[in-house]
Amino acid sequence: MGSFQQFLTDKNIPSEKLLRLSRQLESYGSEGRILLKKRSARRRDKDAQGKSYESLSIGKPKSGRGVSAQQLQAALGDLPLTASVRGKLVRAVNAVLGKQGGSPVDAPALFGASPVRRGATAKKSAS
């Protein structure tokens, strides 16, 4: 049994609850839609195209996607996960622990020695 699965069984957290909470936490909501509109308007605006989002004080919206069942099964099996998936799982677990009155946890406490999955490296061009 993996460290993530062990943690969930120790705290009595069902996986269905994690999927549902992750979907709710990562949904856009009204603030996210406003941020998406501001980012889109900034890309179209000729005056603001050279400026960064931070300088215009436009934050980054949530991803809009919760953790999928396949990603949760990979986490339960201690397979390598990307950093964004780990972050979504940590937020969902911390939301459950907050409702139960527990203290929040971080990714190393949840996933233990399970490696982080890296994306494909860019190919070097022959110059």
Short mmCIF file of C-alpha atoms in Angstrom, two decimals:
data_model
loop_
_atom_site.label_atom_id
_atom_site.label_comp_id
_atom_site.label_asym_id
_atom_site.label_seq_id
_atom_site.Cartn_x
_atom_site.Cartn_y
_atom_site.Cartn_z
CA MET A 1 0.00 0.00 0.00
CA GLY A 2 1.35 3.42 -0.96
CA SER A 3 1.88 6.31 1.39
CA PHE A 4 -1.00 8.34 -0.12
CA GLN A 5 -3.41 5.43 0.20
CA GLN A 6 -2.18 4.76 3.74
CA PHE A 7 -2.80 8.40 4.66
CA LEU A 8 -6.34 8.28 3.29
CA THR A 9 -7.19 5.09 5.18
CA ASP A 10 -5.69 6.46 8.41
CA LYS A 11 -7.80 9.63 8.17
CA ASN A 12 -10.92 7.82 6.87
CA ILE A 13 -11.12 9.91 3.68
CA PRO A 14 -13.01 8.20 0.82
CA SER A 15 -11.62 8.67 -2.68
CA GLU A 16 -15.04 9.71 -4.04
CA LYS A 17 -15.06 12.61 -1.61
CA LEU A 18 -11.63 13.72 -2.88
CA LEU A 19 -12.81 13.65 -6.49
CA ARG A 20 -15.92 15.68 -5.67
CA LEU A 21 -14.05 18.25 -3.58
CA SER A 22 -11.31 18.63 -6.14
CA ARG A 23 -13.90 19.34 -8.84
CA GLN A 24 -15.53 21.97 -6.61
CA LEU A 25 -12.26 23.60 -5.50
CA GLU A 26 -10.76 23.84 -8.98
CA SER A 27 -13.87 25.14 -10.75
CA TYR A 28 -13.60 28.64 -12.17
CA GLY A 29 -16.37 30.41 -10.30
CA SER A 30 -17.17 34.07 -10.92
CA GLU A 31 -13.70 35.33 -9.91
CA GLY A 32 -11.99 32.92 -12.28
CA ARG A 33 -14.17 33.95 -15.19
CA ILE A 34 -13.42 37.61 -14.49
CA LEU A 35 -9.69 36.88 -14.47
CA LEU A 36 -9.98 34.97 -17.74
CA LYS A 37 -11.77 37.92 -19.33
CA LYS A 38 -9.11 40.35 -18.08
CA ARG A 39 -6.31 38.16 -19.43
CA SER A 40 -8.06 37.86 -22.78
CA ALA A 41 -8.59 41.64 -22.97
CA ARG A 42 -4.92 42.21 -22.11
CA ARG A 43 -3.81 39.99 -25.00
CA ARG A 44 -6.02 41.95 -27.42
CA ASP A 45 -5.05 45.40 -26.14
CA LYS A 46 -2.21 46.87 -28.22
CA ASP A 47 -1.02 49.13 -25.37
CA ALA A 48 -0.81 46.33 -22.79
CA GLN A 49 0.79 43.63 -24.96
CA GLY A 50 4.32 44.43 -23.80
CA LYS A 51 3.36 44.35 -20.13
CA SER A 52 3.19 41.28 -17.91
CA TYR A 53 0.09 40.09 -16.09
CA GLU A 54 1.77 40.83 -12.75
CA SER A 55 2.47 44.45 -13.65
CA LEU A 56 -1.20 44.87 -14.57
CA SER A 57 -2.18 43.07 -11.33
CA ILE A 58 -4.09 40.34 -13.14
CA GLY A 59 -3.90 37.11 -11.15
CA LYS A 60 -3.85 33.59 -12.49
CA PRO A 61 -7.22 31.79 -12.48
CA LYS A 62 -7.72 28.24 -11.28
CA SER A 63 -7.31 25.46 -13.80
CA GLY A 64 -11.02 24.75 -14.04
CA ARG A 65 -10.37 21.00 -13.87
CA GLY A 66 -10.38 18.82 -10.82
CA VAL A 67 -8.47 15.59 -10.38
CA SER A 68 -9.66 12.76 -12.62
CA ALA A 69 -10.35 9.23 -11.44
CA GLN A 70 -7.28 7.99 -13.37
CA GLN A 71 -5.04 10.52 -11.66
CA LEU A 72 -6.41 9.52 -8.27
CA GLN A 73 -5.78 5.84 -9.03
CA ALA A 74 -2.21 6.69 -10.03
CA ALA A 75 -1.76 8.54 -6.74
CA LEU A 76 -3.15 5.59 -4.79
CA GLY A 77 -0.71 3.31 -6.61
CA ASP A 78 2.29 5.57 -5.85
CA LEU A 79 2.91 6.25 -9.54
CA PRO A 80 4.74 9.46 -10.52
CA LEU A 81 2.39 12.46 -10.72
CA THR A 82 2.92 15.94 -12.12
CA ALA A 83 3.30 18.84 -9.71
CA SER A 84 -0.08 20.31 -10.69
CA VAL A 85 -1.91 17.05 -9.94
CA ARG A 86 -0.11 16.77 -6.61
CA GLY A 87 -1.14 20.33 -5.78
CA LYS A 88 -4.78 19.62 -6.58
CA LEU A 89 -4.74 16.51 -4.39
CA VAL A 90 -3.08 18.40 -1.53
CA ARG A 91 -5.74 21.14 -1.73
CA ALA A 92 -8.55 18.56 -1.71
CA VAL A 93 -7.06 16.64 1.23
CA ASN A 94 -6.50 19.87 3.17
CA ALA A 95 -10.13 20.87 2.55
CA VAL A 96 -11.30 17.56 4.00
CA LEU A 97 -8.92 17.85 6.95
CA GLY A 98 -10.08 21.43 7.57
CA LYS A 99 -13.69 20.25 7.80
CA GLN A 100 -12.66 17.42 10.16
CA GLY A 101 -10.69 19.81 12.36
CA GLY A 102 -7.26 18.45 11.44
CA SER A 103 -4.12 20.36 10.57
CA PRO A 104 -3.14 20.88 6.91
CA VAL A 105 -0.48 18.66 5.32
CA ASP A 106 2.04 19.24 2.55
CA ALA A 107 2.93 17.15 -0.51
CA PRO A 108 5.96 15.30 0.96
CA ALA A 109 3.84 14.15 3.89
CA LEU A 110 1.17 12.83 1.52
CA PHE A 111 3.25 11.27 -1.23
CA GLY A 112 6.40 10.27 0.62
CA ALA A 113 9.22 9.16 -1.66
CA SER A 114 7.04 8.89 -4.77
CA PRO A 115 8.81 10.76 -7.60
CA VAL A 116 7.41 13.79 -9.39
CA ARG A 117 6.60 13.14 -13.05
CA ARG A 118 8.50 15.43 -15.38
CA GLY A 119 7.33 16.49 -18.80
CA ALA A 120 9.19 15.73 -22.00
CA THR A 121 12.36 17.72 -22.45
CA ALA A 122 12.66 19.97 -25.46
CA LYS A 123 14.84 18.69 -28.29
CA LYS A 124 17.96 20.66 -29.01
CA SER A 125 18.05 22.20 -32.43
CA ALA A 126 20.99 21.49 -34.70
CA SER A 127 22.50 24.96 -35.06
#
